[in-house]
Tab-separated table of C-alpha atoms and ligand atoms in Angstrom:
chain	number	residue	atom	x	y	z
A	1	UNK	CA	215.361	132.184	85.330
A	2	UNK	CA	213.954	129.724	82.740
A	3	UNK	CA	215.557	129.945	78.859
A	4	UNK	CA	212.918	131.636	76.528
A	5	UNK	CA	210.372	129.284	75.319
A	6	UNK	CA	210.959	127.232	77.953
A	7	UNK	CA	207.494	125.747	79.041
A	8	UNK	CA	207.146	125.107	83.426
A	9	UNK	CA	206.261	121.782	83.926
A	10	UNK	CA	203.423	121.161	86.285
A	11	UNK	CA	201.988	118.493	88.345
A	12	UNK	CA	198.224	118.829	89.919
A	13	UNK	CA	197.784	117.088	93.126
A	14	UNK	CA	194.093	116.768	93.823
A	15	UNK	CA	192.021	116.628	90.970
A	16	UNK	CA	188.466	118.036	92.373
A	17	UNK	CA	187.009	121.418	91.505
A	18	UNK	CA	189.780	123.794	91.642
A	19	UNK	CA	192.806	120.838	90.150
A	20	UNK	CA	190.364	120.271	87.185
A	21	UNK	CA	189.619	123.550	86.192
A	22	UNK	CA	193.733	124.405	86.747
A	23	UNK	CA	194.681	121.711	84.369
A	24	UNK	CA	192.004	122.823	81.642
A	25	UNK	CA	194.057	125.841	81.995
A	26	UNK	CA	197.278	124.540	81.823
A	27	UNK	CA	196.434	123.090	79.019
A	28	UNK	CA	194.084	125.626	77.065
A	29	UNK	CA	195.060	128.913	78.453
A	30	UNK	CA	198.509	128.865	79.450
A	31	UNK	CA	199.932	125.978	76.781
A	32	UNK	CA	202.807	128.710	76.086
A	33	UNK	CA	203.985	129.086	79.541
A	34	UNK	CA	203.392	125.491	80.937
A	35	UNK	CA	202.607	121.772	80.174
A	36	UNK	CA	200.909	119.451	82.345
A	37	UNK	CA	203.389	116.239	83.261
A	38	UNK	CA	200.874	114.932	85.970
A	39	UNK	CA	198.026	114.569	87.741
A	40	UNK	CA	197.375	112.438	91.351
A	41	UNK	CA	194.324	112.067	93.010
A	42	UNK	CA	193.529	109.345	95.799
A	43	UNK	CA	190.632	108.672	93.217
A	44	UNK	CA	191.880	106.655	90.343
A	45	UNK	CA	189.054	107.551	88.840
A	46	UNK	CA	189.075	111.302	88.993
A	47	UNK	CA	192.919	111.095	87.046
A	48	UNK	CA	191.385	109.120	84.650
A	49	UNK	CA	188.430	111.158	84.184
A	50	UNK	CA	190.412	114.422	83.848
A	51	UNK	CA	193.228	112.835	81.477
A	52	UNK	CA	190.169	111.463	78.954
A	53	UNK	CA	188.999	115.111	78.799
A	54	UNK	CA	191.076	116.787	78.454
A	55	UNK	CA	192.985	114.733	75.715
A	56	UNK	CA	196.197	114.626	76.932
A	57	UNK	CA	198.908	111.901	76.542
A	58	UNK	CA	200.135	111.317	79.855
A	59	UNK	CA	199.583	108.114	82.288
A	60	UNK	CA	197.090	108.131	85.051
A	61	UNK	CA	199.412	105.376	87.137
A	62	UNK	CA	202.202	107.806	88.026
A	63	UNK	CA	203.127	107.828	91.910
A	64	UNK	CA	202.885	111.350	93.630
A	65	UNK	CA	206.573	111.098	94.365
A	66	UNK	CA	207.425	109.888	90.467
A	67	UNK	CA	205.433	113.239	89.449
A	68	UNK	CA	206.779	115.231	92.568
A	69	UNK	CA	210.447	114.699	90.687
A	70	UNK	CA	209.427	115.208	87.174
A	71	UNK	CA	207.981	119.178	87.814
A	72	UNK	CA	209.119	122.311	88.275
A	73	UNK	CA	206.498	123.212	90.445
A	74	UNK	CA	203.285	121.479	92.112
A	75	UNK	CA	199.525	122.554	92.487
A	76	UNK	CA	198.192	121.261	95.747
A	77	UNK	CA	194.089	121.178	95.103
A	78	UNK	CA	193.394	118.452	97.887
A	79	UNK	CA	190.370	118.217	100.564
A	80	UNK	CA	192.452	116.698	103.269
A	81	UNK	CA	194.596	116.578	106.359
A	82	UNK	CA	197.465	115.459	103.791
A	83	UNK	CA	197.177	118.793	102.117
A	84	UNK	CA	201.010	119.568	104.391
A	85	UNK	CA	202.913	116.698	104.242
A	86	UNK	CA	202.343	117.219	100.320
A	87	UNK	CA	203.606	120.321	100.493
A	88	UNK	CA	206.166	118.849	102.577
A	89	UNK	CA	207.484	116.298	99.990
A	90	UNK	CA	207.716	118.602	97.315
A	91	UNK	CA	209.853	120.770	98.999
A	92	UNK	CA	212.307	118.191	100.609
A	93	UNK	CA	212.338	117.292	96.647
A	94	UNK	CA	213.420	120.991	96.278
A	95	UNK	CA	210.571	121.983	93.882
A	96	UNK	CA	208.364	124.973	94.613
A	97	UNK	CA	204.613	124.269	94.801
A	98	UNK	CA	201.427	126.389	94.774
A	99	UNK	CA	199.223	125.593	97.602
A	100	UNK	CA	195.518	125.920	97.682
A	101	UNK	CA	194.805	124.512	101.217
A	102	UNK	CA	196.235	127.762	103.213
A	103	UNK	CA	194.154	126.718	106.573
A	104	UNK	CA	196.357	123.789	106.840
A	105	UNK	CA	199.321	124.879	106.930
A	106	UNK	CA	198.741	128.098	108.809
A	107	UNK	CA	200.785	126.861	112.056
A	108	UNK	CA	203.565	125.032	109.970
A	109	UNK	CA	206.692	126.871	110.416
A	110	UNK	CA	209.227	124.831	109.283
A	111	UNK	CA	207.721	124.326	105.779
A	112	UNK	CA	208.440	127.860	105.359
A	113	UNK	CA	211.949	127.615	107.027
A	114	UNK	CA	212.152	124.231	104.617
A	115	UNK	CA	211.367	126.143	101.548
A	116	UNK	CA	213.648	128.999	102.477
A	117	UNK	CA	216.633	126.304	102.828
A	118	UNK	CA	216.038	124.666	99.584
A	119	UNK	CA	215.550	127.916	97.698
A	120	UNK	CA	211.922	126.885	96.600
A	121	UNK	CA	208.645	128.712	96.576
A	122	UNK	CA	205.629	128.079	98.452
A	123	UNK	CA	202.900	130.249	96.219
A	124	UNK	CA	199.518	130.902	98.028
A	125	UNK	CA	196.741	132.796	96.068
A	126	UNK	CA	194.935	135.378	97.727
A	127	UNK	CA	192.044	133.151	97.258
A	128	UNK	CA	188.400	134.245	97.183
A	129	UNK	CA	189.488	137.638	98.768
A	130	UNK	CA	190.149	141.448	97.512
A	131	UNK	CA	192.808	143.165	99.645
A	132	UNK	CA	195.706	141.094	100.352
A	133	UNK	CA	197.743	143.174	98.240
A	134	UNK	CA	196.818	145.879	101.063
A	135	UNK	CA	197.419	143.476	103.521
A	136	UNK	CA	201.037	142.543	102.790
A	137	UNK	CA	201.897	146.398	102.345
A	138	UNK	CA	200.438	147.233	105.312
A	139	UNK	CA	202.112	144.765	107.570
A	140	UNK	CA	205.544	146.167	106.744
A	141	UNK	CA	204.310	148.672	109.670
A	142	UNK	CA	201.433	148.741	112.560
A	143	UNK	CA	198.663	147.245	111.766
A	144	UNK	CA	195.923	148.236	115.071
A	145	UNK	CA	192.988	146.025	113.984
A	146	UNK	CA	192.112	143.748	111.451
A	147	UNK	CA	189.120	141.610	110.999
A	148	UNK	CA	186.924	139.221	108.467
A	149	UNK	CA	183.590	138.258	108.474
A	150	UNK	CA	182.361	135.726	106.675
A	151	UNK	CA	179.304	135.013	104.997
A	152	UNK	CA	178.236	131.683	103.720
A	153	UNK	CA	175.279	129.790	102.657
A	154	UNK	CA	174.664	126.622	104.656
A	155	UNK	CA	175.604	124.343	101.646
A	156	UNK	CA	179.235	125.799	101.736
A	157	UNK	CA	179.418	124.689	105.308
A	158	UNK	CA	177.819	120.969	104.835
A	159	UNK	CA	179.386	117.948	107.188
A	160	UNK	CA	181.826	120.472	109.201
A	161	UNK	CA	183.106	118.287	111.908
A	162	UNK	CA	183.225	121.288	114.519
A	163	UNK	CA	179.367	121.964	113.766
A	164	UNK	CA	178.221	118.260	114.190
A	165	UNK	CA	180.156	118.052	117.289
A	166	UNK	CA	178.479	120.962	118.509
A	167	UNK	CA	175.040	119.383	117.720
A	168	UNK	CA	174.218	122.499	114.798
A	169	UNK	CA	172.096	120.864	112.404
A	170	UNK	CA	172.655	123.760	109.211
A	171	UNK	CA	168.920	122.627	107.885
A	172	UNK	CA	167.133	123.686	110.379
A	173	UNK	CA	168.810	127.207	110.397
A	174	UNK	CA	166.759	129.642	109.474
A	175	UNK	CA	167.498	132.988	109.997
A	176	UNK	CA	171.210	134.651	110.066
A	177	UNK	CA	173.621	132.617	112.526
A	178	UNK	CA	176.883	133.526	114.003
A	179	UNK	CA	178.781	130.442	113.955
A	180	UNK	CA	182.111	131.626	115.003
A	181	UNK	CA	183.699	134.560	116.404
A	182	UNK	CA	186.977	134.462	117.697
A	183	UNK	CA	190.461	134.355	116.955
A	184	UNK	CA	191.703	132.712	113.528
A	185	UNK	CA	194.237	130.502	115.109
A	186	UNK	CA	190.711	128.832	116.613
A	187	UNK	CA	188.737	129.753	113.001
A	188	UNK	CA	190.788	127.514	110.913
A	189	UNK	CA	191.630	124.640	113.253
A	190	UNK	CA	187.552	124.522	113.345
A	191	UNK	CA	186.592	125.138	109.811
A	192	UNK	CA	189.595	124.043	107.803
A	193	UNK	CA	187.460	123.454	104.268
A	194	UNK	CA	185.740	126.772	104.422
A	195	UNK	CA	187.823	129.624	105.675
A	196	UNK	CA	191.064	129.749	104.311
A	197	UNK	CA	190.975	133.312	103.455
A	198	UNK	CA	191.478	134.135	106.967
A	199	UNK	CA	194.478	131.592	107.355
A	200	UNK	CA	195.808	133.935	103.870
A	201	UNK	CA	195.157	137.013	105.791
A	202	UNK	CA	196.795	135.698	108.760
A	203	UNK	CA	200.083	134.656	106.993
A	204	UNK	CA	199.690	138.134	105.167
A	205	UNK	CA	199.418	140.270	107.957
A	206	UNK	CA	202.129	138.252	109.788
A	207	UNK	CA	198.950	138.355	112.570
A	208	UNK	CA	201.417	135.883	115.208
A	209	UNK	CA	203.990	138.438	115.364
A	210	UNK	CA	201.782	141.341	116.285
A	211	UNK	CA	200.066	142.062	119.460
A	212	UNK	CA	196.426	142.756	118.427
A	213	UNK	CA	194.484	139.760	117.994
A	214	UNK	CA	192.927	138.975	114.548
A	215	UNK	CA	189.278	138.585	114.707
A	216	UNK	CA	187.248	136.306	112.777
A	217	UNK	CA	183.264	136.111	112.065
A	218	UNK	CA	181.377	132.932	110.480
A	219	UNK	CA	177.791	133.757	109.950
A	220	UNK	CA	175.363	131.183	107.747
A	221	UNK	CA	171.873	131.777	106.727
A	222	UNK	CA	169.556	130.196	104.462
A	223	UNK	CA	168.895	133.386	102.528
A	224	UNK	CA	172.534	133.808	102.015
A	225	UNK	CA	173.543	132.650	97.927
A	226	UNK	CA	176.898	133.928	98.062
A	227	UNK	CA	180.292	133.183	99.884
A	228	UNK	CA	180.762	136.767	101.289
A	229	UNK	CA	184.136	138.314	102.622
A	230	UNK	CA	184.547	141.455	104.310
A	231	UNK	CA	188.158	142.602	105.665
A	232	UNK	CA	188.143	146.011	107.949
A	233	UNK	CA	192.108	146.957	108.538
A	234	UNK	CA	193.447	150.053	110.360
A	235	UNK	CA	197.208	150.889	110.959
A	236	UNK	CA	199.703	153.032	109.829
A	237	UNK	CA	198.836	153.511	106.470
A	238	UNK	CA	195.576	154.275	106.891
A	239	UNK	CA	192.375	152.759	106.565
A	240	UNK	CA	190.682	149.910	104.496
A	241	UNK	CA	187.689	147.995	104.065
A	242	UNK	CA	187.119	145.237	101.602
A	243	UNK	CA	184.038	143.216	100.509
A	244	UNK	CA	184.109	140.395	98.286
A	245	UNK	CA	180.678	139.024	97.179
A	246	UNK	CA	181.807	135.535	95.467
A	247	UNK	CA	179.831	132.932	93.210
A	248	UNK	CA	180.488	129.929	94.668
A	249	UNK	CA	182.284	127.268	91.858
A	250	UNK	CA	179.880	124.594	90.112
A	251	UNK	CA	181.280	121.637	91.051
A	252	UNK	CA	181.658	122.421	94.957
A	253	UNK	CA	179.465	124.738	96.615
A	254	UNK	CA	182.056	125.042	99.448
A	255	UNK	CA	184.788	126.677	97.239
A	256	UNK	CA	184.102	129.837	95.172
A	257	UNK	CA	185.320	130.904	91.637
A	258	UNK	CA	187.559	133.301	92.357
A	259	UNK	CA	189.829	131.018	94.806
A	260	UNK	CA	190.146	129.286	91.185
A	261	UNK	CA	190.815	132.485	89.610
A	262	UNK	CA	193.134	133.297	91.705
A	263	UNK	CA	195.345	130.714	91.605
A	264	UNK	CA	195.306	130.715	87.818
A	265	UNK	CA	196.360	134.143	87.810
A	266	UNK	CA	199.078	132.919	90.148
A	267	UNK	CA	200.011	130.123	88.403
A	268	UNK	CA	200.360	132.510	85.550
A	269	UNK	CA	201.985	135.218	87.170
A	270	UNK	CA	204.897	132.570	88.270
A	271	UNK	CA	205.516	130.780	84.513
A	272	UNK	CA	206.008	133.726	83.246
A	273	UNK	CA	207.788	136.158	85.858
A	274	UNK	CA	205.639	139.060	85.426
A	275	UNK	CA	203.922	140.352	89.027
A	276	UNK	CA	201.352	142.948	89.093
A	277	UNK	CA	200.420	143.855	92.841
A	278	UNK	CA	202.038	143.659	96.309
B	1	NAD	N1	192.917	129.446	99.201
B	1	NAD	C1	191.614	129.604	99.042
B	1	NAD	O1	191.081	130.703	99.054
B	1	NAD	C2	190.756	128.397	98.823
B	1	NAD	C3	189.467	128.549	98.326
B	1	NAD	C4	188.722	127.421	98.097
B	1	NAD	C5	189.223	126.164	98.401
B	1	NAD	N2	190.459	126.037	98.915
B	1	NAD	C6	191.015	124.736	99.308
B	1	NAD	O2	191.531	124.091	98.156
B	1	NAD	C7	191.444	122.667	98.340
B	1	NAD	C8	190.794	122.042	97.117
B	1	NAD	O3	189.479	122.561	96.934
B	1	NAD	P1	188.480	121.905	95.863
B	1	NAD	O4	187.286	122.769	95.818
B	1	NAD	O5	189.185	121.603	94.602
B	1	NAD	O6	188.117	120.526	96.610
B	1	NAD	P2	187.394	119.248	96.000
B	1	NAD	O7	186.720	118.586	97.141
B	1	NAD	O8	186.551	119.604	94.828
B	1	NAD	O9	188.600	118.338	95.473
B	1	NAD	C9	189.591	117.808	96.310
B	1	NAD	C10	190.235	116.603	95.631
B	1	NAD	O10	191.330	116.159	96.425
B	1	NAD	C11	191.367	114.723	96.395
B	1	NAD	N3	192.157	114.261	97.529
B	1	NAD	C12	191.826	114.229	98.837
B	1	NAD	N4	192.858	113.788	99.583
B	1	NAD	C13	193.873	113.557	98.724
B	1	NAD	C14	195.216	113.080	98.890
B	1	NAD	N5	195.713	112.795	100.092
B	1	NAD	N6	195.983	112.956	97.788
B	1	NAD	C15	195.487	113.242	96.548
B	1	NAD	N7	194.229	113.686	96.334
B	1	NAD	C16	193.434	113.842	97.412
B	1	NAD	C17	189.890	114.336	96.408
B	1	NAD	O11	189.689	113.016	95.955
B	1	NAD	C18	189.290	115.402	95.478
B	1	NAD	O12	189.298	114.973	94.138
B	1	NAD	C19	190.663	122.454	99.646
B	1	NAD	O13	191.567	122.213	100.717
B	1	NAD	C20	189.978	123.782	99.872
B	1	NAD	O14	189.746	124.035	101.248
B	1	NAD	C21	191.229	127.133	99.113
């Protein structure tokens, strides 16, 4: 526990749509909880960019590692492959970090057996998803079925690997598509970038430990203008079904506003102790 008025200091790995609009934040928003003591991007020019607007008096040359060391805790924001060995480095550095990029580190074990050791948290948001609060409660017993489909326009699904390689051209779909459907281990290997609400209701429903598989549903069409999540969940305690209709955030089509939301609210919810929900 942190002395009173003591502010958590913060650095933003990734500066794109989501690390940008966390840092206004920071810096607007939150200014009484936390303060900003870096920000890293592989673009130079994106830190640079960021630091100018927002006004702020720190320098745009700091190493990852030299900002790593400085925080108290670390927002991962990045579009890439990286996304787990950052998360990685910041806990071997013993600091807890809040990780946007769920899909890639679904299947890394020992990052949660790392954090454990060095008494560090990993936070991840529920994202652009209602339920997970559900979710985590209901995984405490049986959980029978569980599902999410997925809804997205084409634009949110633009130079997918997995979907070049299978020769699907998204402009010349144009009626509703299933892309996907099967299991999520498959789901986010394939579409890393765009579904990593189902690698958040995977980790949430502890869905490797239990014996019914945990079905996921990509379907695209051109009429589609929102990034739509539906979770159906029986077990135990009952049963549930969520829908989440999202607007997808300005400055990338791919993410959608409440993923930001979300991890504000997270952000907040860890500077200054207070949790509301599961
Ligand atoms: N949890 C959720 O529900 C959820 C929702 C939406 C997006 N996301 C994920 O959050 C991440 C960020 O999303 P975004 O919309 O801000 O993406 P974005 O494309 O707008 O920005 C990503 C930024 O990361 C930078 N970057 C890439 N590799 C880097 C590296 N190795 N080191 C430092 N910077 C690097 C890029 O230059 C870019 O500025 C993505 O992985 C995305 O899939 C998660």
């Amino acid at each position: 526990m942190k002395s009173p008025g003591y502010k958590v200091k913060i650095g933003i790995v990734g500066c794109g749509a989501i690390g940008s609009r966390m840092a206004e934040a920071i810096r607007k928003d939150f200014k009484n909880d936390c303060r900003l003591i870096g920000l890293y991007d592989i673009n130079r020019y994106k830190v640079e960019r960021l630091i100018k607007k927002l006004a702020i008096n720190i320098s745009a040359n700091q190493s990852l590692e030299s900002i790593i060391n400085k925080s108290d805790c670390m927002i991962e924001a990045v579009n890439s492959d990286q996304a787990k060995n950052i998360v990685k480095k910041t806990l071997k550095a013993k600091k807890s970090i809040l990780a946007m990029s769920v899909g890639r580190i679904l299947n890394s074990k020992g990052l949660f057996e790392l954090a454990r050791k060095n008494k560090c948290y990993i936070l991840l948001p529920s994202g652009a998803i209602a339920g997970i609060d559900a979710v985590k409660a209901a995984s405490l017993k049986r959980i029978n079925k569980i599902t999410l489909t997925t809804r997205k326009p084409p634009a949110g699904l633009m130079n997918n690997e997995h979907l070049k390689r299978r020769g699907i051209d998204l402009s010349k779909i144009k009626k509703e598509t299933v892309l996907f459907n099967g299991p999520v281990e498959k789901a986010v290997k394939y579409f890393p970038q765009n579904i990593n609400v189902a690698a958040t209701i995977a980790l949430a429903s502890q869905a490797k430990r239990r014996k019914s598989p945990f079905l996921v549903r990509l379907i695209t069409s051109p009429k589609y203008t929102r990034n739509i999540h539906e979770i159906e969940m029986e077990g135990d305690f009952g049963h549930m079904v969520s829908r989440t209709e999202n607007v997808p955030c300005p400055d990338n089509p791919k993410t959608s506003y409440l993923a930001v939301l979300s991890g504000l609210q997270t952000l907040k919810q860890y500077c200054t102790g207070i949790l509301v929900g599961t």
